[in-house]
Amino acid sequence: MAHPHLPTTESAVTALREIAREFNLEMTVTDDIGADQTSRRISSGAFAVLDADGTLPHEAFVELGGSPAMTVQLFPEDDAKINVDGVEFADVPRDAVPAFVRSVHRGLAYVKGKFFPPGWWLVVPLPGDETYKELVLRGTLTPWMSRQVR
């Protein structure tokens, strides 16, 4: 299943609001609009408000309540950083964010231990053979992660 294209940060935030309603999660959003406000300044000069192409870059930081604790930082460059119970998934394409969050809240995400390389991995499968996995740093599992061990 192809991801619906989310052309803007705002459309991704709207999709996350729908997921928050679907799973009855509290959600807070902090918006940073303008090149002088966003954390990445790739295509604009110092003190510029617009990007080089004349657009106003929009970045959003979304906190979702419930378990696991999740935050999503949406960047103007069509990607996001998702933090699940302290495990950071960087460079997630913005189009994959709704499926990623939905997968975690549907109970599809799981933790697996490996002997080599040693450690615990948080695995988030998405529809259509797409999977994200990150090492659980410090090797400590949160109570939510402990329930997801397979």
Coordinates of N, CA and C in Angstrom, one line a residue, residues 8-144:
T8 N 2.9 18.7 2.9 CA 3.3 19.7 3.8 C 3.4 19.2 5.3
T9 N 4.1 20.0 6.1 CA 4.1 19.7 7.5 C 2.7 19.7 8.1
E10 N 1.9 20.7 7.6 CA 0.5 20.9 8.1 C -0.3 19.6 7.8
S11 N -0.2 19.0 6.6 CA -1.0 17.8 6.3 C -0.5 16.7 7.1
A12 N 0.7 16.6 7.5 CA 1.2 15.5 8.4 C 0.6 15.7 9.8
V13 N 0.6 17.0 10.3 CA 0.0 17.2 11.6 C -1.5 16.9 11.6
T14 N -2.2 17.2 10.5 CA -3.6 16.8 10.4 C -3.8 15.3 10.5
A15 N -2.9 14.6 9.8 CA -3.0 13.1 9.8 C -2.8 12.6 11.2
L16 N -1.8 13.2 11.9 CA -1.5 12.8 13.3 C -2.7 13.1 14.2
R17 N -3.4 14.2 14.0 CA -4.6 14.6 14.8 C -5.7 13.5 14.6
E18 N -5.8 13.0 13.4 CA -6.8 11.9 13.1 C -6.4 10.6 13.9
I19 N -5.1 10.3 13.9 CA -4.7 9.1 14.6 C -4.8 9.3 16.1
A20 N -4.6 10.5 16.6 CA -4.7 10.8 18.1 C -6.2 10.5 18.4
R21 N -7.1 11.0 17.6 CA -8.6 10.8 17.8 C -8.9 9.3 17.8
E22 N -8.4 8.6 16.8 CA -8.6 7.2 16.6 C -8.2 6.4 17.8
F23 N -7.1 6.7 18.4 CA -6.6 5.9 19.5 C -6.8 6.6 20.9
N24 N -7.6 7.7 20.8 CA -7.9 8.5 22.0 C -6.7 8.9 22.8
L25 N -5.8 9.6 22.1 CA -4.5 10.1 22.7 C -4.6 11.6 22.8
E26 N -4.0 12.1 23.9 CA -3.8 13.6 23.9 C -2.7 13.9 23.0
M27 N -2.8 15.1 22.4 CA -1.8 15.6 21.5 C -1.5 17.1 21.6
T28 N -0.3 17.4 21.7 CA 0.1 18.9 21.7 C 1.0 19.1 20.5
V29 N 0.9 20.3 19.9 CA 1.7 20.6 18.7 C 2.3 22.0 19.0
T30 N 3.6 22.1 18.7 CA 4.3 23.3 18.7 C 4.8 23.6 17.3
D31 N 4.3 24.7 16.7 CA 4.7 25.0 15.3 C 5.8 26.1 15.3
D32 N 6.8 25.9 14.4 CA 7.8 26.9 14.2 C 7.7 27.2 12.7
I33 N 7.4 28.4 12.3 CA 7.1 28.8 10.9 C 8.1 29.9 10.6
G34 N 8.8 29.7 9.4 CA 9.8 30.7 9.0 C 11.2 30.2 9.2
A35 N 12.0 30.5 8.2 CA 13.4 29.9 8.2 C 14.2 30.4 9.5
D36 N 13.8 31.5 10.0 CA 14.4 32.0 11.2 C 14.0 31.3 12.5
Q37 N 12.9 30.5 12.4 CA 12.4 29.7 13.5 C 12.7 28.3 13.5
T38 N 12.9 27.7 12.3 CA 13.1 26.2 12.2 C 14.5 25.8 12.6
S39 N 14.7 24.6 13.0 CA 15.9 24.1 13.5 C 17.0 23.9 12.4
R40 N 16.5 23.6 11.2 CA 17.4 23.4 10.1 C 17.4 24.5 9.2
R41 N 18.5 24.9 8.7 CA 18.5 26.1 7.8 C 19.3 25.8 6.6
I42 N 18.9 24.8 5.9 CA 19.6 24.3 4.7 C 19.6 25.3 3.5
S43 N 18.4 25.7 3.2 CA 18.3 26.5 1.9 C 18.1 28.0 2.1
S44 N 18.3 28.5 3.3 CA 18.1 29.9 3.5 C 19.3 30.5 4.2
G45 N 19.5 31.8 4.0 CA 20.6 32.4 4.6 C 20.3 32.8 6.1
A46 N 21.3 33.3 6.8 CA 21.1 33.8 8.1 C 20.1 34.9 8.2
F47 N 19.2 34.9 9.2 CA 18.2 35.9 9.4 C 17.1 35.9 8.3
A48 N 17.2 35.0 7.4 CA 16.1 34.9 6.4 C 14.9 34.3 7.0
V49 N 13.7 34.8 6.5 CA 12.5 34.2 7.0 C 11.9 33.2 5.9
L50 N 12.1 33.5 4.7 CA 11.7 32.6 3.6 C 12.9 31.7 3.2
D51 N 12.6 30.6 2.6 CA 13.6 29.7 2.0 C 14.0 30.4 0.7
A52 N 15.0 29.8 0.1 CA 15.5 30.4 -1.2 C 14.4 30.3 -2.3
D53 N 13.5 29.4 -2.2 CA 12.5 29.3 -3.2 C 11.3 30.1 -2.9
G54 N 11.4 31.0 -1.9 CA 10.3 31.9 -1.5 C 9.2 31.3 -0.6
T55 N 9.3 30.1 -0.2 CA 8.3 29.5 0.6 C 8.7 29.7 2.1
L56 N 7.7 29.6 2.9 CA 7.8 29.7 4.4 C 8.0 28.3 5.0
P57 N 9.2 28.0 5.4 CA 9.4 26.6 6.0 C 8.6 26.4 7.3
H58 N 8.0 25.3 7.4 CA 7.2 25.0 8.6 C 7.7 23.7 9.2
E59 N 8.0 23.8 10.5 CA 8.4 22.6 11.3 C 7.4 22.5 12.5
A60 N 7.1 21.3 12.8 CA 6.2 21.1 14.0 C 6.8 20.0 14.9
F61 N 6.5 20.2 16.2 CA 6.9 19.2 17.2 C 5.6 18.7 17.8
V62 N 5.3 17.4 17.7 CA 4.1 16.8 18.1 C 4.4 15.9 19.3
E63 N 3.6 16.0 20.4 CA 3.7 15.1 21.5 C 2.4 14.4 21.6
L64 N 2.5 13.0 21.6 CA 1.3 12.2 21.8 C 1.3 11.6 23.1
G65 N 0.1 11.6 23.8 CA 0.0 11.1 25.1 C -0.2 9.5 25.0
G66 N -0.3 8.9 26.2 CA -0.5 7.5 26.2 C 0.8 6.7 26.3
S67 N 0.7 5.4 26.1 CA 1.8 4.5 26.2 C 2.0 3.8 24.8
P68 N 3.2 3.9 24.3 CA 4.4 4.5 24.7 C 4.4 6.0 24.5
A69 N 5.3 6.6 25.2 CA 5.5 8.1 25.1 C 6.1 8.3 23.6
M70 N 5.4 9.2 22.9 CA 5.9 9.4 21.5 C 6.0 10.9 21.2
T71 N 7.0 11.3 20.5 CA 7.1 12.6 20.0 C 7.5 12.5 18.5
V72 N 7.0 13.4 17.7 CA 7.3 13.5 16.3 C 7.7 14.9 15.9
Q73 N 8.9 15.0 15.4 CA 9.4 16.3 14.9 C 9.4 16.3 13.4
L74 N 8.5 17.1 12.8 CA 8.4 17.2 11.4 C 9.2 18.3 10.8
F75 N 10.1 18.0 9.9 CA 10.9 19.0 9.3 C 10.4 19.5 8.0
P76 N 10.8 20.7 7.6 CA 10.4 21.3 6.3 C 11.0 20.4 5.1
E77 N 12.0 19.7 5.3 CA 12.7 18.9 4.2 C 12.0 17.6 4.0
D78 N 10.7 17.4 4.3 CA 10.0 16.2 4.0 C 10.4 15.0 4.8
D79 N 11.0 15.2 6.0 CA 11.3 14.0 6.8 C 10.9 14.4 8.3
A80 N 11.1 13.4 9.1 CA 10.7 13.5 10.5 C 11.7 12.7 11.4
K81 N 11.6 13.1 12.7 CA 12.4 12.3 13.7 C 11.3 11.9 14.7
I82 N 11.2 10.6 14.9 CA 10.1 10.0 15.8 C 10.8 9.4 17.0
N83 N 10.4 9.8 18.2 CA 10.9 9.2 19.4 C 9.9 8.4 20.1
V84 N 10.2 7.1 20.3 CA 9.2 6.1 20.9 C 9.9 5.7 22.2
D85 N 9.3 6.1 23.3 CA 9.8 5.7 24.6 C 11.3 5.9 24.7
G86 N 11.8 7.0 24.2 CA 13.3 7.3 24.3 C 14.1 6.7 23.2
V87 N 13.6 5.9 22.3 CA 14.3 5.4 21.2 C 14.0 6.3 20.0
E88 N 15.1 6.9 19.4 CA 15.0 7.9 18.3 C 15.1 7.2 16.9
F89 N 14.1 7.5 16.1 CA 14.1 7.1 14.7 C 14.3 8.4 13.9
A90 N 15.5 8.6 13.4 CA 15.8 9.8 12.6 C 15.5 9.5 11.1
D91 N 15.3 10.6 10.3 CA 15.2 10.5 8.9 C 14.0 9.6 8.4
V92 N 12.9 9.6 9.1 CA 11.7 8.9 8.7 C 11.0 9.8 7.6
P93 N 10.7 9.3 6.4 CA 10.1 10.2 5.4 C 8.7 10.6 6.0
R94 N 8.4 11.9 5.7 CA 7.2 12.5 6.3 C 6.0 11.7 5.8
D95 N 6.0 11.1 4.6 CA 4.9 10.3 4.1 C 4.6 9.0 5.0
A96 N 5.7 8.6 5.6 CA 5.6 7.3 6.4 C 5.2 7.6 7.9
V97 N 5.1 8.8 8.3 CA 4.9 9.1 9.7 C 3.5 8.6 10.2
P98 N 2.4 8.8 9.5 CA 1.1 8.3 10.0 C 1.1 6.8 10.1
A99 N 1.7 6.1 9.1 CA 1.7 4.6 9.2 C 2.6 4.1 10.3
F100 N 3.7 4.8 10.6 CA 4.6 4.5 11.7 C 3.9 4.6 13.0
V101 N 3.2 5.8 13.2 CA 2.5 6.0 14.5 C 1.4 5.0 14.7
R102 N 0.6 4.8 13.6 CA -0.5 3.8 13.7 C 0.0 2.4 14.0
S103 N 1.1 2.0 13.4 CA 1.7 0.7 13.6 C 2.1 0.5 15.1
V104 N 2.7 1.5 15.7 CA 3.0 1.5 17.1 C 1.8 1.3 18.0
H105 N 0.8 2.1 17.7 CA -0.4 2.1 18.5 C -1.4 0.9 18.2
R106 N -1.2 0.3 17.1 CA -2.0 -1.0 16.8 C -1.3 -2.2 17.4
G107 N -0.1 -2.0 18.1 CA 0.6 -3.1 18.7 C 1.4 -3.9 17.7
L108 N 1.8 -3.4 16.6 CA 2.6 -4.1 15.6 C 4.1 -3.9 15.9
A109 N 4.4 -2.9 16.6 CA 5.9 -2.7 16.9 C 6.3 -3.7 17.9
Y110 N 7.5 -4.1 17.8 CA 8.0 -5.1 18.8 C 9.5 -4.9 19.1
V111 N 9.9 -5.6 20.1 CA 11.3 -5.5 20.6 C 11.9 -6.9 20.4
K112 N 13.1 -6.9 19.8 CA 13.8 -8.2 19.7 C 15.2 -8.1 20.2
G113 N 15.7 -9.1 20.9 CA 17.0 -9.2 21.4 C 17.9 -9.9 20.4
K114 N 19.2 -9.4 20.3 CA 20.1 -10.1 19.4 C 21.4 -10.4 20.2
F115 N 22.0 -11.5 19.8 CA 23.3 -11.8 20.4 C 24.4 -11.1 19.7
F116 N 24.3 -10.9 18.4 CA 25.3 -10.2 17.6 C 24.6 -9.4 16.5
P117 N 24.8 -8.1 16.4 CA 25.4 -7.3 17.5 C 24.5 -7.4 18.8
P118 N 25.1 -7.4 20.0 CA 24.3 -7.6 21.2 C 23.4 -6.4 21.4
G119 N 22.2 -6.6 22.0 CA 21.3 -5.5 22.3 C 19.9 -5.8 22.0
W120 N 19.1 -4.9 22.4 CA 17.6 -4.9 22.1 C 17.4 -3.9 21.0
W121 N 16.5 -4.3 20.1 CA 16.1 -3.5 18.9 C 14.6 -3.3 18.9
L122 N 14.2 -2.0 18.7 CA 12.8 -1.7 18.6 C 12.5 -1.7 17.1
V123 N 11.5 -2.6 16.7 CA 11.2 -2.8 15.3 C 9.8 -2.3 15.0
V124 N 9.6 -1.4 14.0 CA 8.3 -0.9 13.7 C 8.0 -1.2 12.2
P125 N 7.2 -2.3 12.0 CA 6.9 -2.6 10.6 C 5.7 -1.7 10.1
L126 N 5.9 -1.4 8.8 CA 4.8 -0.6 8.1 C 4.2 -1.4 7.0
P127 N 3.0 -1.0 6.5 CA 2.5 -1.8 5.4 C 3.4 -1.8 4.2
G128 N 3.4 -2.9 3.5 CA 4.2 -3.0 2.3 C 5.7 -3.2 2.5
D129 N 6.1 -4.1 3.4 CA 7.5 -4.5 3.5 C 8.5 -3.4 4.0
E130 N 8.0 -2.3 4.5 CA 8.8 -1.2 5.0 C 9.0 -1.4 6.5
T131 N 10.2 -1.4 7.0 CA 10.4 -1.7 8.4 C 11.5 -0.7 8.9
Y132 N 11.3 -0.2 10.1 CA 12.2 0.7 10.8 C 12.7 0.0 12.0
K133 N 14.0 0.0 12.3 CA 14.5 -0.6 13.5 C 15.6 0.3 14.1
E134 N 15.6 0.4 15.4 CA 16.7 1.2 16.1 C 17.1 0.4 17.3
L135 N 18.4 0.6 17.6 CA 18.9 0.0 18.8 C 18.4 0.7 20.1
V136 N 18.0 0.0 21.1 CA 17.6 0.6 22.3 C 18.8 0.9 23.1
L137 N 19.2 2.2 23.2 CA 20.4 2.6 23.8 C 20.4 2.3 25.3
R138 N 21.5 2.1 25.9 CA 21.7 1.8 27.3 C 21.1 0.4 27.6
G139 N 20.5 -0.3 26.6 CA 20.0 -1.6 26.9 C 18.9 -1.8 27.9
T140 N 18.3 -0.7 28.3 CA 17.2 -0.8 29.3 C 15.9 -0.7 28.6
L141 N 15.0 -1.6 28.9 CA 13.7 -1.6 28.3 C 12.7 -0.9 29.2
T142 N 11.9 0.0 28.6 CA 10.8 0.6 29.4 C 9.7 -0.5 29.7
P143 N 8.8 -0.3 30.6 CA 7.7 -1.2 30.8 C 7.0 -1.5 29.5
W144 N 6.7 -0.5 28.7 CA 6.0 -0.7 27.4 C 6.8 -1.6 26.5

